[in-house]
Coordinates of N, CA, C and O in Angstrom, one line a residue:
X1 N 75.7 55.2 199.5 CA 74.7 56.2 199.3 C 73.7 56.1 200.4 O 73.4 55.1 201.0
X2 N 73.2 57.2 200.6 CA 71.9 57.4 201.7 C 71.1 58.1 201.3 O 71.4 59.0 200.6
X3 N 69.6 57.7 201.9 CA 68.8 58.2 201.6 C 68.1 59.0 201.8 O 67.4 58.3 202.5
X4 N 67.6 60.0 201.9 CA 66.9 61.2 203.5 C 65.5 60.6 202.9 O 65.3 60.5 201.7
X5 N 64.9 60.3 203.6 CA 63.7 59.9 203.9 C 62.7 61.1 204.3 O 61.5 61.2 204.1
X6 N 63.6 62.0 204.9 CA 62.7 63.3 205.1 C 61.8 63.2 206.5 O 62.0 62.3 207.3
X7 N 60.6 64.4 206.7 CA 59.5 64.5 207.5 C 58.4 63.5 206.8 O 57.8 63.9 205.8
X8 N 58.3 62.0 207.7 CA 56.7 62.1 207.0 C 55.8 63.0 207.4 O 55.7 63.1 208.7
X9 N 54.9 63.8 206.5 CA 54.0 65.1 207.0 C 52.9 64.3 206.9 O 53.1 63.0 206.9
X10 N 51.6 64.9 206.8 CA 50.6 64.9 206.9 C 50.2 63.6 205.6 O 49.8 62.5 205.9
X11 N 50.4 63.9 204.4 CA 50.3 63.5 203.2 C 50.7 61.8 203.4 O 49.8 61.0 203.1
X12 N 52.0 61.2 203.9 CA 52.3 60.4 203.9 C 53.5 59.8 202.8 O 53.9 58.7 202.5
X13 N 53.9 61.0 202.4 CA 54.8 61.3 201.3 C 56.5 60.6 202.0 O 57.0 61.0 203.1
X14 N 56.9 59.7 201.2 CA 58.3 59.3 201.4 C 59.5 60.6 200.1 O 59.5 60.8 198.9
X15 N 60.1 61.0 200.9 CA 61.2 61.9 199.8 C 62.2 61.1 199.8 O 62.8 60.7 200.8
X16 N 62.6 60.8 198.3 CA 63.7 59.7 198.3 C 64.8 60.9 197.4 O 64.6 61.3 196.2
X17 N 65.6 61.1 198.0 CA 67.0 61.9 197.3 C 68.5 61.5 197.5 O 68.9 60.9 198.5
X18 N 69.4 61.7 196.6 CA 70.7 61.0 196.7 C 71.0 62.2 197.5 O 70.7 63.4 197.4
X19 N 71.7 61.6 198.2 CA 72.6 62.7 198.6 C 74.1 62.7 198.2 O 74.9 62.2 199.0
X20 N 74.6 63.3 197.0 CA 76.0 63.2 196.3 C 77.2 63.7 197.1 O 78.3 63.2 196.9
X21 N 77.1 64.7 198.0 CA 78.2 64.7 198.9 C 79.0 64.4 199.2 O 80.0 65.1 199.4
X22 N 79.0 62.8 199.4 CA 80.2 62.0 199.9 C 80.8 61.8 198.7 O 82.0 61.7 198.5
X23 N 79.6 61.6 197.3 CA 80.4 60.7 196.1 C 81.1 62.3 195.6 O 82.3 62.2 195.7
X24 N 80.8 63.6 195.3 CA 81.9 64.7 195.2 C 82.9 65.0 196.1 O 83.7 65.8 195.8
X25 N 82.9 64.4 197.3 CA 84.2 64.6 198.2 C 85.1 63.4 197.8 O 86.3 63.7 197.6
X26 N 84.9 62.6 197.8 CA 85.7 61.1 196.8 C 86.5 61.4 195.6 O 87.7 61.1 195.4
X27 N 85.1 62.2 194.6 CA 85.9 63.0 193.4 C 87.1 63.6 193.5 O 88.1 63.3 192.9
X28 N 87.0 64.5 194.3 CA 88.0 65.9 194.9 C 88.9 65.1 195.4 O 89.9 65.1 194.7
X29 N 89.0 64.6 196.3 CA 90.3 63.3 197.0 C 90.7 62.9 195.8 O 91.7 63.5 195.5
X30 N 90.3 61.8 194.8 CA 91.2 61.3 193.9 C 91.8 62.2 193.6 O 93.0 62.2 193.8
X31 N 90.9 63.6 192.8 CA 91.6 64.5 191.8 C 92.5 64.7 192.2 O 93.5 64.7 191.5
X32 N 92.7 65.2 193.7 CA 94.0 65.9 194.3 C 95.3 64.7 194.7 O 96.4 64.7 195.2
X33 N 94.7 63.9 194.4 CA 96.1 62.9 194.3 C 96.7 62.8 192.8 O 97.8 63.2 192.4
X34 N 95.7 62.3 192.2 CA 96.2 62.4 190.6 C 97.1 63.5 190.3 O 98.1 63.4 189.5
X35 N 96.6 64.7 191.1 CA 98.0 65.9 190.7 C 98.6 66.2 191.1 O 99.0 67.4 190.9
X36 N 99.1 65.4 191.8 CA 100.0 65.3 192.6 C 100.7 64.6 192.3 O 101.8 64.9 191.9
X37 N 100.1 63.0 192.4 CA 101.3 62.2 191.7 C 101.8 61.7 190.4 O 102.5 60.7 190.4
X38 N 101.3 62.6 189.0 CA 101.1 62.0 187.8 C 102.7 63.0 187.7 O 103.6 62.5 187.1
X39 N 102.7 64.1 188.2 CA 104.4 64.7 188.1 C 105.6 63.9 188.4 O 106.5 63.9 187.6
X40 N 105.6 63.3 189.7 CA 106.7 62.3 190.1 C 106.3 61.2 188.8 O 107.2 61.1 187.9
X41 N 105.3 60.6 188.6 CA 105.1 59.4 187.8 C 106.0 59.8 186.1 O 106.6 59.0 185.3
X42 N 105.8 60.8 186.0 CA 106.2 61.5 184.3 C 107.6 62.1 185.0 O 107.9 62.9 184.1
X43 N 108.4 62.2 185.7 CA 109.7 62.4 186.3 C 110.9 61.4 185.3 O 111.1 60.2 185.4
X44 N 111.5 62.2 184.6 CA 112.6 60.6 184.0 C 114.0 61.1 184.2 O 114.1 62.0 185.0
X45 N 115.0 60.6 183.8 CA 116.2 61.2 184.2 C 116.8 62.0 182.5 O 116.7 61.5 181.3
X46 N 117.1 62.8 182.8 CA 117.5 63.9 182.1 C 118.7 63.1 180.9 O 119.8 62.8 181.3
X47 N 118.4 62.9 180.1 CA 119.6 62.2 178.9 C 119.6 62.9 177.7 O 118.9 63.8 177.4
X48 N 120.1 62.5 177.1 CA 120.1 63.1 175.2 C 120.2 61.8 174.1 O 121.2 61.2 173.8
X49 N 119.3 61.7 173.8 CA 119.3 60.6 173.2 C 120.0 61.1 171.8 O 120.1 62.2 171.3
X50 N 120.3 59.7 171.4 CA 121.2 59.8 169.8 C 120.2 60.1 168.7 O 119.1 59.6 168.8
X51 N 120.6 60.6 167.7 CA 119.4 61.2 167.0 C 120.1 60.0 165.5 O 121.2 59.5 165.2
X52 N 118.6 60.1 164.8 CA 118.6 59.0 164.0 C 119.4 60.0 162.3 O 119.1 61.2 161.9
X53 N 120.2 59.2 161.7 CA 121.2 60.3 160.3 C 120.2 59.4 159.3 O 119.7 59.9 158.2
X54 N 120.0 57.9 159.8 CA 118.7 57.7 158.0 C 119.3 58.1 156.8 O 118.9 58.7 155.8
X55 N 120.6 57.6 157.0 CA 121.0 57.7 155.9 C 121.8 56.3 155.3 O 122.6 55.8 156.1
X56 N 121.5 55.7 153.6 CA 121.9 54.7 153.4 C 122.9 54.3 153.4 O 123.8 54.9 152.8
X57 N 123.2 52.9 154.2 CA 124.4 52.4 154.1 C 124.8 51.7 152.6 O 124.1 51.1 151.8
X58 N 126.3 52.0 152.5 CA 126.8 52.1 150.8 C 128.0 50.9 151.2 O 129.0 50.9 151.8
X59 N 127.1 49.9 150.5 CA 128.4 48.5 150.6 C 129.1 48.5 149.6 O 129.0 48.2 148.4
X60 N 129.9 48.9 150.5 CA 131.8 48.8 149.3 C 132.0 47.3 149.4 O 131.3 46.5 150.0
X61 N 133.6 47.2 148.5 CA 134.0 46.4 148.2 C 134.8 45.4 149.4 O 135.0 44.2 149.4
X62 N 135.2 46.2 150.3 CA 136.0 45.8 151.6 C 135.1 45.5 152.9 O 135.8 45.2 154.0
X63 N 133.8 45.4 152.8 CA 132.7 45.7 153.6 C 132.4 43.6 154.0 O 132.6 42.6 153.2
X64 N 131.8 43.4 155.5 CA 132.0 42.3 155.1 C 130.5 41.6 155.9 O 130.2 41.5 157.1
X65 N 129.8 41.1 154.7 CA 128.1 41.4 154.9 C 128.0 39.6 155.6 O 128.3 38.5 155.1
X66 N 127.3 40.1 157.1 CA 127.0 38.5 157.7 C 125.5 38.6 157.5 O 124.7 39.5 157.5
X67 N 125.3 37.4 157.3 CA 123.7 37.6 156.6 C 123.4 35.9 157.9 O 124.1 34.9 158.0
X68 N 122.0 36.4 158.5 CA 121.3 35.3 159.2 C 120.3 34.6 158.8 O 119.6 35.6 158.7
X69 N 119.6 33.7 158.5 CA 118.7 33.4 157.5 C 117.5 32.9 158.4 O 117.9 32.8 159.6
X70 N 116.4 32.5 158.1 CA 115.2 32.2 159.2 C 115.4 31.1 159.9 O 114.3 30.7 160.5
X71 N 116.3 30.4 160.1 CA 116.6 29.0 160.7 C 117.9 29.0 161.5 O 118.6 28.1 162.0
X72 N 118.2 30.5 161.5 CA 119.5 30.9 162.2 C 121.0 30.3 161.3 O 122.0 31.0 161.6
X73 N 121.4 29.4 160.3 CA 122.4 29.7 159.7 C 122.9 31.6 159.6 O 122.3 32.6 159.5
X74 N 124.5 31.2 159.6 CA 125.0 32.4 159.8 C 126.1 31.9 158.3 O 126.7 30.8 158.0
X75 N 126.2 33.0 157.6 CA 126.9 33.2 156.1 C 127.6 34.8 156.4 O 127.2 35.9 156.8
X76 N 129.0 34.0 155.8 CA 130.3 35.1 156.1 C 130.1 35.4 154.1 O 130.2 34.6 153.2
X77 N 129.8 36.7 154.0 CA 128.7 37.0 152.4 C 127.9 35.9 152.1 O 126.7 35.8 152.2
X78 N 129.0 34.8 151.4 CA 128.0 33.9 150.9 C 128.0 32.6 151.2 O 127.2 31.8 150.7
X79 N 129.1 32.2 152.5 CA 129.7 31.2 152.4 C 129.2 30.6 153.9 O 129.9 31.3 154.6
X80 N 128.7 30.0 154.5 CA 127.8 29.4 155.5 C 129.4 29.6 156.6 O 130.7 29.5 156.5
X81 N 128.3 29.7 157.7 CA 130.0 29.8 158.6 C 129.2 29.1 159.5 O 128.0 29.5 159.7
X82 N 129.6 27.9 160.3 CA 128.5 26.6 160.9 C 129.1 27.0 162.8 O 128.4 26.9 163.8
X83 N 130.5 27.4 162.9 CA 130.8 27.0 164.2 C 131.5 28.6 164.7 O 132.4 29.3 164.1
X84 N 130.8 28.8 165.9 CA 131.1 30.8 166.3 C 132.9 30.6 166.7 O 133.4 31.7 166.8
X85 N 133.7 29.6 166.8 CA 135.0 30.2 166.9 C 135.7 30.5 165.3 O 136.5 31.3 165.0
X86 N 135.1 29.6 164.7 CA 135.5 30.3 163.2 C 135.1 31.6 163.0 O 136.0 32.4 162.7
X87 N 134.0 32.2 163.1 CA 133.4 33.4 163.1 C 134.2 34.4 163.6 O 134.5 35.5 163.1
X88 N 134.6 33.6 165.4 CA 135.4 34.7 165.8 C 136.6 35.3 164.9 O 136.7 36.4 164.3
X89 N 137.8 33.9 165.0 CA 138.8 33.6 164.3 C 139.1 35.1 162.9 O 140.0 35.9 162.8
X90 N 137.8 34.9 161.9 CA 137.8 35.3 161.2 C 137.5 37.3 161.0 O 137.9 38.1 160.2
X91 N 136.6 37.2 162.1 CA 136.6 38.5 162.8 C 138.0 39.0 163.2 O 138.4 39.8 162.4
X92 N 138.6 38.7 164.0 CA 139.7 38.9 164.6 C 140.6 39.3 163.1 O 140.8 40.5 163.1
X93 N 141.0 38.7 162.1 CA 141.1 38.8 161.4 C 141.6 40.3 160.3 O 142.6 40.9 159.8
X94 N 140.1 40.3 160.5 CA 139.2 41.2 159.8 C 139.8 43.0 160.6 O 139.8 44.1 160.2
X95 N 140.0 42.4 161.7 CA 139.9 43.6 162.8 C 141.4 44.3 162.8 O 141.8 45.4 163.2
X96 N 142.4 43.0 162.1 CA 143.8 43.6 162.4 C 143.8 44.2 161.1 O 144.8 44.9 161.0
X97 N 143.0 44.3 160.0 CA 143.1 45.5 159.2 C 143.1 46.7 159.0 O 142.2 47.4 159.5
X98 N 144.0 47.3 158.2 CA 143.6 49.1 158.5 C 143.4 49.8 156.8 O 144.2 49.9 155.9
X99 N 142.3 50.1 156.9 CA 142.1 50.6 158.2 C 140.1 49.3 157.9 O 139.7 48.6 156.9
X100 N 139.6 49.5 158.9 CA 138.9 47.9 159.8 C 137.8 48.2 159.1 O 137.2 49.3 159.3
X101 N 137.5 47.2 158.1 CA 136.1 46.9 157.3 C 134.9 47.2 158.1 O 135.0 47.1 159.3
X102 N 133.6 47.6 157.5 CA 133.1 48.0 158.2 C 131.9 46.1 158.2 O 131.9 45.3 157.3
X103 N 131.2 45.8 159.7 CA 130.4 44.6 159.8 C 129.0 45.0 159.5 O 128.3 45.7 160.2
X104 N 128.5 44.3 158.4 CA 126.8 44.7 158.2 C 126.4 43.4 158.1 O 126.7 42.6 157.2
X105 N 125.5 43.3 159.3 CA 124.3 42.3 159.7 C 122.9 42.2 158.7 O 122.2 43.2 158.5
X106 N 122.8 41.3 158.2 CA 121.7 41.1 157.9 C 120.8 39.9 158.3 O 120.8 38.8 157.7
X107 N 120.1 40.3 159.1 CA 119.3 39.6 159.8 C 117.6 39.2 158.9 O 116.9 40.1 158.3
X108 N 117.1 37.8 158.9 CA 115.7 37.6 158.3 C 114.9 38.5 159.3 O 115.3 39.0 160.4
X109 N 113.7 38.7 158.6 CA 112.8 39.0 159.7 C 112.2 38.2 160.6 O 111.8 38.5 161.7
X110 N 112.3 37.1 160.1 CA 111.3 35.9 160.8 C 113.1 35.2 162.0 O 112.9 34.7 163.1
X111 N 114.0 35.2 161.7 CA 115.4 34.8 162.4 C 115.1 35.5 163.8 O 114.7 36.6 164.0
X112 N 115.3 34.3 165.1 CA 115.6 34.3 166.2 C 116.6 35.5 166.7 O 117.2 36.0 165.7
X113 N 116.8 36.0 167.6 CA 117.6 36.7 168.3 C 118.8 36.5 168.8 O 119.6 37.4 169.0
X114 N 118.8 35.1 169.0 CA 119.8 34.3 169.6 C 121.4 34.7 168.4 O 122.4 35.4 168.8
X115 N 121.2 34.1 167.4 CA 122.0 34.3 166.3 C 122.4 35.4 165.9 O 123.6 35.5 166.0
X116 N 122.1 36.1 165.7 CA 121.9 38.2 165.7 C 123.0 38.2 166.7 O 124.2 38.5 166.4
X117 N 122.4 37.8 168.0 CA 123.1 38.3 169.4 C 124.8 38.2 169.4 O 125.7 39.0 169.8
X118 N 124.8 36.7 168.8 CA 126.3 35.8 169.3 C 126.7 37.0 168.1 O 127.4 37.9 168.4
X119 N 126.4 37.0 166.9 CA 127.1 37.7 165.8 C 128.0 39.0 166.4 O 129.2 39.3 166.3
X120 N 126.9 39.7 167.2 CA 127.1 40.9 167.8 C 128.6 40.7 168.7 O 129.7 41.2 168.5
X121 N 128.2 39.9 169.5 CA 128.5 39.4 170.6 C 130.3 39.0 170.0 O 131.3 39.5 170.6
X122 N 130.4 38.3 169.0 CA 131.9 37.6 168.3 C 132.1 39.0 167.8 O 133.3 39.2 168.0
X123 N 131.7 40.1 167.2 CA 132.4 41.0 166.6 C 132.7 42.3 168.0 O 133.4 43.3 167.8
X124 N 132.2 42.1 169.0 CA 132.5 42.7 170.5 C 134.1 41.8 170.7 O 135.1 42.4 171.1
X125 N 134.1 40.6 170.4 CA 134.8 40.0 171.1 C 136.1 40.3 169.7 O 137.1 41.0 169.8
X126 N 135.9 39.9 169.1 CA 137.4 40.6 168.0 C 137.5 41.9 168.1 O 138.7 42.2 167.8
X127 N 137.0 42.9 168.4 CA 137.4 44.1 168.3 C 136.9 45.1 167.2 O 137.1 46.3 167.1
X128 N 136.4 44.4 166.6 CA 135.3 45.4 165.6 C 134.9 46.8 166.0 O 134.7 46.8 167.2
X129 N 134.7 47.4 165.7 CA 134.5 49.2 165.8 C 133.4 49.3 165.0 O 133.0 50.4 165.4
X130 N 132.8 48.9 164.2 CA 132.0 50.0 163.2 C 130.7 48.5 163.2 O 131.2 47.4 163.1
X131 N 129.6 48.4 163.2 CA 128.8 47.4 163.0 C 127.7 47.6 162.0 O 127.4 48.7 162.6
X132 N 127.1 47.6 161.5 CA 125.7 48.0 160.9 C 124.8 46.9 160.7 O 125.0 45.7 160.4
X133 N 123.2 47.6 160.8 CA 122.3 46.5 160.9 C 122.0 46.9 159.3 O 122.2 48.0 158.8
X134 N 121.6 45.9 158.8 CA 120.7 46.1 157.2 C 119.3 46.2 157.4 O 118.8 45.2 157.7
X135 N 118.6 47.1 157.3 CA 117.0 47.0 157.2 C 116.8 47.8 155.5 O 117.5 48.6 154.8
X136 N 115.4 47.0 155.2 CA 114.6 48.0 154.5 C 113.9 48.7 154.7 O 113.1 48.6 155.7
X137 N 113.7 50.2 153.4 CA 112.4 50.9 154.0 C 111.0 50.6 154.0 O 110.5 49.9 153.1
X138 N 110.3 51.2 155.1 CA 108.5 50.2 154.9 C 108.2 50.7 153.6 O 108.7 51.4 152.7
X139 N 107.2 49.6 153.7 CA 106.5 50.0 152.3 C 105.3 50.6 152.2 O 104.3 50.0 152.7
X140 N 105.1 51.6 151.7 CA 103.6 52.2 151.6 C 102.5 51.6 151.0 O 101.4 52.1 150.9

């Protein structure tokens, strides 16, 4: 910022004024970049995302529920399954059926990721087709 100091005249008067000029040409420079580049910035690539059906999953009798518990144990329904080639094993299994049960995860909330993943991961590796996660609805 600068100051114009002006004519001292007669009086002995100092005029002290901003002179804003530079700081509205600064303005005008950002703005004309901002619209410039806030288009490229909001640019994404053109996709279709899968849209959500929200609709409840219905466990049948043939259905075969892996439940993870907050300490990462993994349970084939009810029955603790301790080592992932059994898991696999038993997947594989599961997979030569026809027609192929469907796999529903039930994950704690407070359970690691790690455990979830391999689950995922061993029903990739048997050949599973159909997977489902279990959640509930929030609560009001």
């Amino acid at each position: 910022m600068a100051f114009n100091t002006g004519d001292m005249g007669d009086d002995g008067e100092v005029v002290s004024a901003i002179n804003t000029t530079p700081l509205v040409d600064v303005m005008l420079v950002l703005l004309i970049i901002f619209l410039i580049t806030i288009p490229v910035a909001t640019h994404t690539v053109k996709v279709k995302l899968p849209v959500d059906r929200n609709q409840p999953t219905q466990t049948k009798p043939g259905n075969i529920v892996l439940a993870v518990t907050a300490d990462g144990q993994t349970y084939w329904n009810t029955q603790p399954i301790g080592d992932h080639k059994v898991l696999v094993s038993r997947l594989m299994e599961a997979a030569r059926q026809q027609p192929q049960p469907q796999i529903q995860i039930r994950g704690d909330g407070s359970a690691q990721y790690m455990p979830i993943g391999k689950i995922v991961a061993a029903c990739q590796e048997a050949g599973i087709q159909h997977v489902d996660f279990i959640t509930e609805q929030p609560h009001d």
